[in-house]
Amino acid sequence: MRKLLWISIFLINCLSSLHAAHIRGGEMSYKFLRPGPGNTSVYELTLKLYIDCNANAPGQLEQDIPITVFKTSTNTEVITQRAAMSFETFIRYDPASNPCISNAPTDVCYRLRYFTTEVTLENIPGGYTIAFQRCCRINGIQNVSAPSDSYGATFMARIPGTDVSGVPDAYKNSSPQVNPNDAVAICFGSYFTFDFSAVDADTSATGQLTDSLVYSLCDAYTGGGQGNNCPNCPSPNPAAAPPYNTLSYSGGYSGSSPMGPKATIDPKTGILSGTAPNLEGQYVIKACISEYRNGVLINIHHKEVHIRVSDCIPLKARLKPDYSYCDDFNVIFRNEQVNPAGTMYIWDYGDGSKRDTVFNADGMVAHLYGAPNDYNIKLKVILAGQCFDSTTTIARVWPGFFPNFSFRGSCILNPVQFTDHTTSRYGVVNNWKWDFGDETSTIDNSTDKNPTWKYSTIGFKTVRLIVGSDKGCVDTVELSTLEIKDKPVITLAFKDTLICSNRPVQDTLQLNASGTGVFRWTPNTDISGAGTGTPLVWPNRTTIYKVELDENGCVNTDSVKVRTISVVTLDIGPDTTICLTDTIRLHPVSDGLKYTWTTNPAGSPIDDVNAKEPLISPTTNTHYMVLAEVGKCKRTDDMNVRTVPYPIANAGPDTTICYADTIRLHASMVGNSFSWIPTTTLNNPFSLNPIAWPTRTTTYILSVRDIRGCPKPKHDSVTVTVMPEIHAFAGNDTSIVVGQPLKLQGSGAEFIEWSPSNYLSTTRGAITIASLSDHFTYYMRASTAEGCYALDTINIKVFKTQPDVFVPNAFIPGNPQNNVLRPILAGISKLVYFQVYNRWGQLVFQTSQQGMGWDGRVAGKMQDPGAFVWIVKAEDFTGKWIVKKGTAVLIR
């Protein structure tokens, strides 16, 4: 019983090892060796299997594998043959191989195992399918449905038959040889390339290459499984017959887009390139390489590999082939990817202007061109003084390109006419791409300048025009106000109006309708021009006139109500009182259609004497009269407006003070009460003469009220301008040696004064020379012409040694003291460089700026404790070079 238990445990462990996740890709290939006996050929079959470098469990590293051959025409098995492992190697990406990649990956590794066998096959139509199946893939693959380690893989190839049209010897084909450089660094969210290119060794009788290769991305296959019974076992023998199931992709990925829409393969070169996904991890990529001989497809070769996307940042100068700037001469350039922190971007704008150097993440710059042209742009990026990249592009600067279009028509029964109105200051508008937004059609587009389109459904349509010029300008204009209707649009100038009908006084009124089509008005009484959009009517009673618009069979109707009156109603309102110089709006109640205002005294300000509700600004007591008319029916009314003067407010003259100073305000008034706004920086807001202490330029508003009849306050303001704060800077504390002249350079204001005067060449001016033999402190006063000033000090240590550079042997990041590894300069006039390297020889920090040091971080990530090597080069004040190196310990 115990023996059976141990056997069971052993079998379970073996089975677990067999389907343990370790597969990272594979490539099946064949080579035609020679003709065989009779009607046969001899081929060498090779499986290149990609294994996880950490795979070492029993059952994961077979010494031979089964390869199964099927007839392609019937998918029936011909033979299953063992292929022995002929070769094994490890390929790894060396993180130290490219110092221009920050946080380079350390886990890009493949264990390549090659299995080879020879097989003799009959030359038959249809040829053969060769297959090997194995479970399981590694876990956590980003573009495969979880759990990815539940999927196996099928690696296959096809040998052409004797029935390939035009290529009778296609069965003598050999697989192309794919570039083996698979261990590369690919950084998330960054531009990358991966080489699937291949060389085809098939030659004709003359020795010339006869096969051409076309590359594409395609679906990977599943195969094998985690069951106990084949073909769902971990290593099926024989392999399951074709056709094979495709892998289940996730997250919007697919076999043709395994790294997202921003990465594609060049069908001619086999280079997979683009922007990598933003999520780090493993991705299954499969390339299909189509072999054409004399224009006839004879075979498709398959290579599958798991690509690792890492959280690294590469240095890359990357621009599109060209850019169009057709809005303005002021253009913006930026690198098409973000580079590591500290990257220097140098831009040459191609117009002879000064180059720009920037250090922002994407290198964004703005440049103003002086004339239209195609400019050759050059970009160079530099990192840490040792990593370089460059690229070029063309900037097509032709401003004055304005896309626009219009349409005519809206009836579903008729085509809509579209008209391009694009204008271009330079060049000629010469290409159009219309998208008519017809949801029922897949061909609703045109490249004509002024096309037409007939819609089949009603509703709002979004029409888009992409228009370009011969100068390379391209822009898009979109319109979503086109509404297709089953009847035409009628636009009426008014829908309800009045007419005077007081016989024998009788008015005539013109109606106004617009639209596309033929008009017809009813009733056909008291009207002329009933077949136009602008008929004349003269009803003697209230009448509703209906209008019909017919656009080639699309019919719409609307109506206008014409009300007749014999008397105009008018009430201008009661007399009123306002503050002198105020403006008010009059609101008469009336059904008049025309108004005429007059005043007494004449000429009193009124904005529109014909408005129903005009704005008035009387300068004295004024009498207003209005005449309201509806045709020949008229009526008048009047009112009086009394004016009362405002109170008087005087906040005092504007003034200027120094930063953090105070000022007393001097206000006056004629009124009975006042208030200040704001009050937060006034010592007494209830005084006309408060003390103010604003920290920035402030306008104080004085509001005065009285009780003489004007209900509104009078406002006045005083602005206290606060001079900018003076940031006095005497320089960083420094160190020198005895006998070394020290140039002091202060800043902060127009006037600089130093004290005490001991050992100084001068006490006035931003620059002075100090000649010291011992430690000393100077005080600097920075002042302005307005009398504002600020103070600063500089402490100088004097070393009684020769000029030298001192570097601490340890530092503690985050500690209040000694938290940065920086050189201490004594007698040094220029720091050429200070560099820090990790134990792998990678540069982690570099500076040539005095006072700067390393905080223990690389790309924002704190480094582990340990020893780091530093190298410093400096020039002393006598012109001699000092070069030193040593180690410092990072302590955490």
PDB file of C-alpha atoms in Angstrom, residues 579-804:
ATOM      1  CA  CYS A 579     -29.512 109.409  -9.641  1.00  0.00           C
ATOM      2  CA  LEU A 580     -27.921 112.067 -11.842  1.00  0.00           C
ATOM      3  CA  THR A 581     -25.681 110.537 -14.594  1.00  0.00           C
ATOM      4  CA  ASP A 582     -27.452 107.141 -14.250  1.00  0.00           C
ATOM      5  CA  THR A 583     -28.809 105.300 -17.281  1.00  0.00           C
ATOM      6  CA  ILE A 584     -32.170 103.508 -17.086  1.00  0.00           C
ATOM      7  CA  ARG A 585     -34.378 101.635 -19.561  1.00  0.00           C
ATOM      8  CA  LEU A 586     -37.972 102.750 -20.152  1.00  0.00           C
ATOM      9  CA  HIS A 587     -40.612  99.989 -20.314  1.00  0.00           C
ATOM     10  CA  PRO A 588     -43.838 101.184 -22.012  1.00  0.00           C
ATOM     11  CA  VAL A 589     -46.720  98.706 -22.275  1.00  0.00           C
ATOM     12  CA  SER A 590     -48.002  98.782 -25.869  1.00  0.00           C
ATOM     13  CA  ASP A 591     -48.912  96.679 -28.891  1.00  0.00           C
ATOM     14  CA  GLY A 592     -47.375  99.226 -31.258  1.00  0.00           C
ATOM     15  CA  LEU A 593     -45.007  98.155 -34.018  1.00  0.00           C
ATOM     16  CA  LYS A 594     -43.190 101.478 -34.423  1.00  0.00           C
ATOM     17  CA  TYR A 595     -42.085 104.027 -31.784  1.00  0.00           C
ATOM     18  CA  THR A 596     -40.801 107.597 -31.847  1.00  0.00           C
ATOM     19  CA  TRP A 597     -39.405 109.318 -28.688  1.00  0.00           C
ATOM     20  CA  THR A 598     -38.954 113.055 -28.040  1.00  0.00           C
ATOM     21  CA  THR A 599     -37.678 114.931 -24.950  1.00  0.00           C
ATOM     22  CA  ASN A 600     -38.009 118.293 -23.198  1.00  0.00           C
ATOM     23  CA  PRO A 601     -35.506 119.827 -22.935  1.00  0.00           C
ATOM     24  CA  ALA A 602     -34.712 118.673 -26.462  1.00  0.00           C
ATOM     25  CA  GLY A 603     -31.628 116.535 -27.057  1.00  0.00           C
ATOM     26  CA  SER A 604     -31.649 114.802 -23.683  1.00  0.00           C
ATOM     27  CA  PRO A 605     -29.504 111.606 -24.156  1.00  0.00           C
ATOM     28  CA  ILE A 606     -31.475 108.634 -25.477  1.00  0.00           C
ATOM     29  CA  ASP A 607     -29.769 105.650 -27.188  1.00  0.00           C
ATOM     30  CA  ASP A 608     -32.418 104.883 -29.852  1.00  0.00           C
ATOM     31  CA  VAL A 609     -35.370 107.184 -30.462  1.00  0.00           C
ATOM     32  CA  ASN A 610     -37.163 104.413 -32.392  1.00  0.00           C
ATOM     33  CA  ALA A 611     -36.764 101.610 -29.848  1.00  0.00           C
ATOM     34  CA  LYS A 612     -39.719 100.409 -27.816  1.00  0.00           C
ATOM     35  CA  GLU A 613     -37.609 100.292 -24.640  1.00  0.00           C
ATOM     36  CA  PRO A 614     -34.772 102.820 -25.067  1.00  0.00           C
ATOM     37  CA  LEU A 615     -31.939 103.603 -22.645  1.00  0.00           C
ATOM     38  CA  ILE A 616     -31.984 107.190 -21.301  1.00  0.00           C
ATOM     39  CA  SER A 617     -29.320 109.227 -19.419  1.00  0.00           C
ATOM     40  CA  PRO A 618     -30.958 112.551 -18.409  1.00  0.00           C
ATOM     41  CA  THR A 619     -28.648 115.384 -17.293  1.00  0.00           C
ATOM     42  CA  THR A 620     -31.492 117.283 -15.602  1.00  0.00           C
ATOM     43  CA  ASN A 621     -35.209 116.872 -14.876  1.00  0.00           C
ATOM     44  CA  THR A 622     -36.644 115.729 -18.233  1.00  0.00           C
ATOM     45  CA  HIS A 623     -40.079 115.225 -19.830  1.00  0.00           C
ATOM     46  CA  TYR A 624     -40.272 112.136 -22.183  1.00  0.00           C
ATOM     47  CA  MET A 625     -42.958 111.653 -24.901  1.00  0.00           C
ATOM     48  CA  VAL A 626     -43.517 108.599 -27.129  1.00  0.00           C
ATOM     49  CA  LEU A 627     -45.605 107.994 -30.287  1.00  0.00           C
ATOM     50  CA  ALA A 628     -46.677 104.336 -30.857  1.00  0.00           C
ATOM     51  CA  GLU A 629     -47.890 103.281 -34.322  1.00  0.00           C
ATOM     52  CA  VAL A 630     -49.394 100.258 -36.033  1.00  0.00           C
ATOM     53  CA  GLY A 631     -49.554 101.300 -39.660  1.00  0.00           C
ATOM     54  CA  LYS A 632     -51.923 104.219 -39.768  1.00  0.00           C
ATOM     55  CA  CYS A 633     -53.193 103.663 -36.177  1.00  0.00           C
ATOM     56  CA  LYS A 634     -51.332 105.949 -33.695  1.00  0.00           C
ATOM     57  CA  ARG A 635     -51.248 106.905 -29.953  1.00  0.00           C
ATOM     58  CA  THR A 636     -49.075 109.071 -27.635  1.00  0.00           C
ATOM     59  CA  ASP A 637     -48.141 109.089 -23.888  1.00  0.00           C
ATOM     60  CA  ASP A 638     -45.566 110.893 -21.670  1.00  0.00           C
ATOM     61  CA  MET A 639     -43.736 110.849 -18.274  1.00  0.00           C
ATOM     62  CA  ASN A 640     -41.353 112.961 -16.128  1.00  0.00           C
ATOM     63  CA  VAL A 641     -37.936 111.779 -14.861  1.00  0.00           C
ATOM     64  CA  ARG A 642     -36.409 113.711 -11.872  1.00  0.00           C
ATOM     65  CA  THR A 643     -32.609 113.567 -11.322  1.00  0.00           C
ATOM     66  CA  VAL A 644     -30.790 113.770  -7.939  1.00  0.00           C
ATOM     67  CA  PRO A 645     -26.956 114.135  -7.690  1.00  0.00           C
ATOM     68  CA  TYR A 646     -24.749 111.316  -6.320  1.00  0.00           C
ATOM     69  CA  PRO A 647     -22.766 111.766  -3.088  1.00  0.00           C
ATOM     70  CA  ILE A 648     -19.050 112.689  -3.531  1.00  0.00           C
ATOM     71  CA  ALA A 649     -16.266 110.172  -2.835  1.00  0.00           C
ATOM     72  CA  ASN A 650     -12.493 110.866  -3.061  1.00  0.00           C
ATOM     73  CA  ALA A 651     -10.240 107.945  -2.083  1.00  0.00           C
ATOM     74  CA  GLY A 652      -7.039 109.982  -2.550  1.00  0.00           C
ATOM     75  CA  PRO A 653      -4.134 109.722  -5.006  1.00  0.00           C
ATOM     76  CA  ASP A 654      -2.522 106.439  -6.048  1.00  0.00           C
ATOM     77  CA  THR A 655       0.804 105.685  -4.386  1.00  0.00           C
ATOM     78  CA  THR A 656       3.723 103.221  -4.297  1.00  0.00           C
ATOM     79  CA  ILE A 657       5.327 101.426  -1.326  1.00  0.00           C
ATOM     80  CA  CYS A 658       8.108  98.901  -0.754  1.00  0.00           C
ATOM     81  CA  TYR A 659       7.333  95.263  -0.112  1.00  0.00           C
ATOM     82  CA  ALA A 660       6.235  94.689   3.548  1.00  0.00           C
ATOM     83  CA  ASP A 661       5.895  98.482   4.130  1.00  0.00           C
ATOM     84  CA  THR A 662       2.831 100.533   5.271  1.00  0.00           C
ATOM     85  CA  ILE A 663       1.075 103.683   3.985  1.00  0.00           C
ATOM     86  CA  ARG A 664      -1.643 105.999   5.368  1.00  0.00           C
ATOM     87  CA  LEU A 665      -4.588 106.662   3.029  1.00  0.00           C
ATOM     88  CA  HIS A 666      -6.065 110.183   2.755  1.00  0.00           C
ATOM     89  CA  ALA A 667      -9.725 110.103   1.652  1.00  0.00           C
ATOM     90  CA  SER A 668     -12.561 112.670   1.758  1.00  0.00           C
ATOM     91  CA  MET A 669     -16.303 112.647   1.052  1.00  0.00           C
ATOM     92  CA  VAL A 670     -19.595 114.526   0.818  1.00  0.00           C
ATOM     93  CA  GLY A 671     -22.214 112.187   2.270  1.00  0.00           C
ATOM     94  CA  ASN A 672     -23.357 110.737   5.550  1.00  0.00           C
ATOM     95  CA  SER A 673     -21.686 107.236   5.551  1.00  0.00           C
ATOM     96  CA  PHE A 674     -18.793 105.357   3.917  1.00  0.00           C
ATOM     97  CA  SER A 675     -17.112 101.933   3.709  1.00  0.00           C
ATOM     98  CA  TRP A 676     -13.808 100.459   2.416  1.00  0.00           C
ATOM     99  CA  ILE A 677     -13.226  97.298   0.372  1.00  0.00           C
ATOM    100  CA  PRO A 678     -11.074  95.281   0.985  1.00  0.00           C
ATOM    101  CA  THR A 679     -10.551  95.704   4.732  1.00  0.00           C
ATOM    102  CA  THR A 680      -8.178  92.817   5.539  1.00  0.00           C
ATOM    103  CA  THR A 681      -5.043  94.987   5.125  1.00  0.00           C
ATOM    104  CA  LEU A 682      -6.441  98.169   6.757  1.00  0.00           C
ATOM    105  CA  ASN A 683      -5.864  98.905  10.468  1.00  0.00           C
ATOM    106  CA  ASN A 684      -9.191 100.809  10.796  1.00  0.00           C
ATOM    107  CA  PRO A 685     -11.773 100.440   8.000  1.00  0.00           C
ATOM    108  CA  PHE A 686     -14.036 102.942   9.842  1.00  0.00           C
ATOM    109  CA  SER A 687     -11.589 105.811   9.260  1.00  0.00           C
ATOM    110  CA  LEU A 688     -11.154 107.956   6.148  1.00  0.00           C
ATOM    111  CA  ASN A 689      -7.397 107.882   6.865  1.00  0.00           C
ATOM    112  CA  PRO A 690      -6.550 104.245   7.694  1.00  0.00           C
ATOM    113  CA  ILE A 691      -3.081 102.673   7.577  1.00  0.00           C
ATOM    114  CA  ALA A 692      -2.706 100.052   4.793  1.00  0.00           C
ATOM    115  CA  TRP A 693      -0.123  97.219   4.600  1.00  0.00           C
ATOM    116  CA  PRO A 694      -0.823  95.276   1.370  1.00  0.00           C
ATOM    117  CA  THR A 695       1.618  92.492   0.410  1.00  0.00           C
ATOM    118  CA  ARG A 696       0.813  92.916  -3.283  1.00  0.00           C
ATOM    119  CA  THR A 697      -0.555  95.752  -5.425  1.00  0.00           C
ATOM    120  CA  THR A 698      -4.092  96.440  -4.139  1.00  0.00           C
ATOM    121  CA  THR A 699      -6.930  98.743  -5.165  1.00  0.00           C
ATOM    122  CA  TYR A 700      -9.010 100.021  -2.224  1.00  0.00           C
ATOM    123  CA  ILE A 701     -12.583 101.095  -3.068  1.00  0.00           C
ATOM    124  CA  LEU A 702     -14.290 103.865  -1.044  1.00  0.00           C
ATOM    125  CA  SER A 703     -18.123 103.782  -1.173  1.00  0.00           C
ATOM    126  CA  VAL A 704     -20.066 106.858   0.044  1.00  0.00           C
ATOM    127  CA  ARG A 705     -23.841 107.117   0.640  1.00  0.00           C
ATOM    128  CA  ASP A 706     -26.174 110.011   1.538  1.00  0.00           C
ATOM    129  CA  ILE A 707     -29.878 110.624   2.247  1.00  0.00           C
ATOM    130  CA  ARG A 708     -30.548 113.421  -0.229  1.00  0.00           C
ATOM    131  CA  GLY A 709     -32.619 111.256  -2.552  1.00  0.00           C
ATOM    132  CA  CYS A 710     -30.126 109.269  -4.641  1.00  0.00           C
ATOM    133  CA  PRO A 711     -30.365 105.685  -3.319  1.00  0.00           C
ATOM    134  CA  LYS A 712     -27.055 104.526  -4.821  1.00  0.00           C
ATOM    135  CA  PRO A 713     -23.528 104.858  -3.399  1.00  0.00           C
ATOM    136  CA  LYS A 714     -20.701 106.722  -5.116  1.00  0.00           C
ATOM    137  CA  HIS A 715     -17.430 104.835  -5.530  1.00  0.00           C
ATOM    138  CA  ASP A 716     -13.826 105.951  -5.872  1.00  0.00           C
ATOM    139  CA  SER A 717     -10.613 103.956  -5.663  1.00  0.00           C
ATOM    140  CA  VAL A 718      -6.989 104.342  -4.715  1.00  0.00           C
ATOM    141  CA  THR A 719      -4.328 101.890  -5.932  1.00  0.00           C
ATOM    142  CA  VAL A 720      -1.366 101.100  -3.695  1.00  0.00           C
ATOM    143  CA  THR A 721       1.360  99.665  -5.905  1.00  0.00           C
ATOM    144  CA  VAL A 722       3.643  97.293  -4.002  1.00  0.00           C
ATOM    145  CA  MET A 723       7.157  97.064  -5.368  1.00  0.00           C
ATOM    146  CA  PRO A 724       8.358  93.492  -5.977  1.00  0.00           C
ATOM    147  CA  GLU A 725      10.067  91.771  -3.100  1.00  0.00           C
ATOM    148  CA  ILE A 726      13.836  92.079  -3.319  1.00  0.00           C
ATOM    149  CA  HIS A 727      15.543  88.695  -3.229  1.00  0.00           C
ATOM    150  CA  ALA A 728      18.994  89.684  -2.136  1.00  0.00           C
ATOM    151  CA  PHE A 729      21.596  87.011  -2.926  1.00  0.00           C
ATOM    152  CA  ALA A 730      25.228  87.417  -1.973  1.00  0.00           C
ATOM    153  CA  GLY A 731      26.129  83.987  -3.313  1.00  0.00           C
ATOM    154  CA  ASN A 732      26.339  80.512  -1.797  1.00  0.00           C
ATOM    155  CA  ASP A 733      28.651  79.957   1.123  1.00  0.00           C
ATOM    156  CA  THR A 734      31.968  78.819  -0.291  1.00  0.00           C
ATOM    157  CA  SER A 735      35.483  77.658   0.442  1.00  0.00           C
ATOM    158  CA  ILE A 736      38.845  78.944  -0.815  1.00  0.00           C
ATOM    159  CA  VAL A 737      42.500  78.527   0.052  1.00  0.00           C
ATOM    160  CA  VAL A 738      44.938  81.100   1.346  1.00  0.00           C
ATOM    161  CA  GLY A 739      46.118  83.345  -1.448  1.00  0.00           C
ATOM    162  CA  GLN A 740      43.139  82.687  -3.706  1.00  0.00           C
ATOM    163  CA  PRO A 741      41.278  85.853  -4.820  1.00  0.00           C
ATOM    164  CA  LEU A 742      37.533  85.352  -4.486  1.00  0.00           C
ATOM    165  CA  LYS A 743      35.078  87.138  -6.773  1.00  0.00           C
ATOM    166  CA  LEU A 744      31.892  88.050  -4.934  1.00  0.00           C
ATOM    167  CA  GLN A 745      28.873  88.605  -7.180  1.00  0.00           C
ATOM    168  CA  GLY A 746      25.649  89.841  -5.618  1.00  0.00           C
ATOM    169  CA  SER A 747      22.194  90.211  -7.131  1.00  0.00           C
ATOM    170  CA  GLY A 748      18.644  91.200  -6.269  1.00  0.00           C
ATOM    171  CA  ALA A 749      18.406  94.913  -7.072  1.00  0.00           C
ATOM    172  CA  GLU A 750      19.918  97.761  -9.066  1.00  0.00           C
ATOM    173  CA  PHE A 751      22.255  98.962  -6.311  1.00  0.00           C
ATOM    174  CA  ILE A 752      24.589  96.621  -4.336  1.00  0.00           C
ATOM    175  CA  GLU A 753      26.668  97.578  -1.281  1.00  0.00           C
ATOM    176  CA  TRP A 754      29.075  95.310   0.717  1.00  0.00           C
ATOM    177  CA  SER A 755      30.200  95.522   4.355  1.00  0.00           C
ATOM    178  CA  PRO A 756      32.508  95.471   6.164  1.00  0.00           C
ATOM    179  CA  SER A 757      35.003  96.883   3.700  1.00  0.00           C
ATOM    180  CA  ASN A 758      37.896  94.731   5.020  1.00  0.00           C
ATOM    181  CA  TYR A 759      39.900  92.943   2.309  1.00  0.00           C
ATOM    182  CA  LEU A 760      37.518  94.087  -0.483  1.00  0.00           C
ATOM    183  CA  SER A 761      38.549  95.755  -3.741  1.00  0.00           C
ATOM    184  CA  THR A 762      35.391  97.906  -3.589  1.00  0.00           C
ATOM    185  CA  THR A 763      32.244  98.087  -1.447  1.00  0.00           C
ATOM    186  CA  ARG A 764      29.886  99.329  -4.170  1.00  0.00           C
ATOM    187  CA  GLY A 765      28.668  97.319  -7.150  1.00  0.00           C
ATOM    188  CA  ALA A 766      27.503  93.768  -7.774  1.00  0.00           C
ATOM    189  CA  ILE A 767      31.061  92.438  -8.228  1.00  0.00           C
ATOM    190  CA  THR A 768      33.987  92.851  -5.840  1.00  0.00           C
ATOM    191  CA  ILE A 769      37.174  90.861  -5.098  1.00  0.00           C
ATOM    192  CA  ALA A 770      37.971  89.550  -1.599  1.00  0.00           C
ATOM    193  CA  SER A 771      41.552  88.636  -0.548  1.00  0.00           C
ATOM    194  CA  LEU A 772      41.262  86.635   2.685  1.00  0.00           C
ATOM    195  CA  SER A 773      43.639  84.753   4.956  1.00  0.00           C
ATOM    196  CA  ASP A 774      41.014  83.448   7.397  1.00  0.00           C
ATOM    197  CA  HIS A 775      37.298  82.669   7.679  1.00  0.00           C
ATOM    198  CA  PHE A 776      35.111  85.714   7.070  1.00  0.00           C
ATOM    199  CA  THR A 777      31.464  86.830   6.672  1.00  0.00           C
ATOM    200  CA  TYR A 778      30.272  89.684   4.403  1.00  0.00           C
ATOM    201  CA  TYR A 779      26.915  91.469   4.462  1.00  0.00           C
ATOM    202  CA  MET A 780      25.293  92.648   1.244  1.00  0.00           C
ATOM    203  CA  ARG A 781      22.597  95.337   0.875  1.00  0.00           C
ATOM    204  CA  ALA A 782      20.539  95.291  -2.366  1.00  0.00           C
ATOM    205  CA  SER A 783      18.430  98.432  -2.923  1.00  0.00           C
ATOM    206  CA  THR A 784      16.310 100.181  -5.575  1.00  0.00           C
ATOM    207  CA  ALA A 785      15.940 103.774  -6.720  1.00  0.00           C
ATOM    208  CA  GLU A 786      12.664 103.935  -4.737  1.00  0.00           C
ATOM    209  CA  GLY A 787      14.578 103.252  -1.513  1.00  0.00           C
ATOM    210  CA  CYS A 788      13.488  99.625  -1.085  1.00  0.00           C
ATOM    211  CA  TYR A 789      16.180  97.216   0.114  1.00  0.00           C
ATOM    212  CA  ALA A 790      16.975  93.705   1.425  1.00  0.00           C
ATOM    213  CA  LEU A 791      20.007  92.067   3.093  1.00  0.00           C
ATOM    214  CA  ASP A 792      21.946  88.811   2.661  1.00  0.00           C
ATOM    215  CA  THR A 793      25.209  87.289   3.925  1.00  0.00           C
ATOM    216  CA  ILE A 794      27.913  85.006   2.565  1.00  0.00           C
ATOM    217  CA  ASN A 795      30.172  82.857   4.763  1.00  0.00           C
ATOM    218  CA  ILE A 796      33.630  82.079   3.413  1.00  0.00           C
ATOM    219  CA  LYS A 797      35.848  79.279   4.750  1.00  0.00           C
ATOM    220  CA  VAL A 798      39.581  79.682   4.124  1.00  0.00           C
ATOM    221  CA  PHE A 799      41.584  76.436   3.957  1.00  0.00           C
ATOM    222  CA  LYS A 800      45.251  76.834   4.723  1.00  0.00           C
ATOM    223  CA  THR A 801      46.171  74.106   2.237  1.00  0.00           C
ATOM    224  CA  GLN A 802      46.856  73.752  -1.465  1.00  0.00           C
ATOM    225  CA  PRO A 803      43.769  73.810  -3.746  1.00  0.00           C
ATOM    226  CA  ASP A 804      41.935  70.507  -3.493  1.00  0.00           C
TER     227      ASP A 804
END
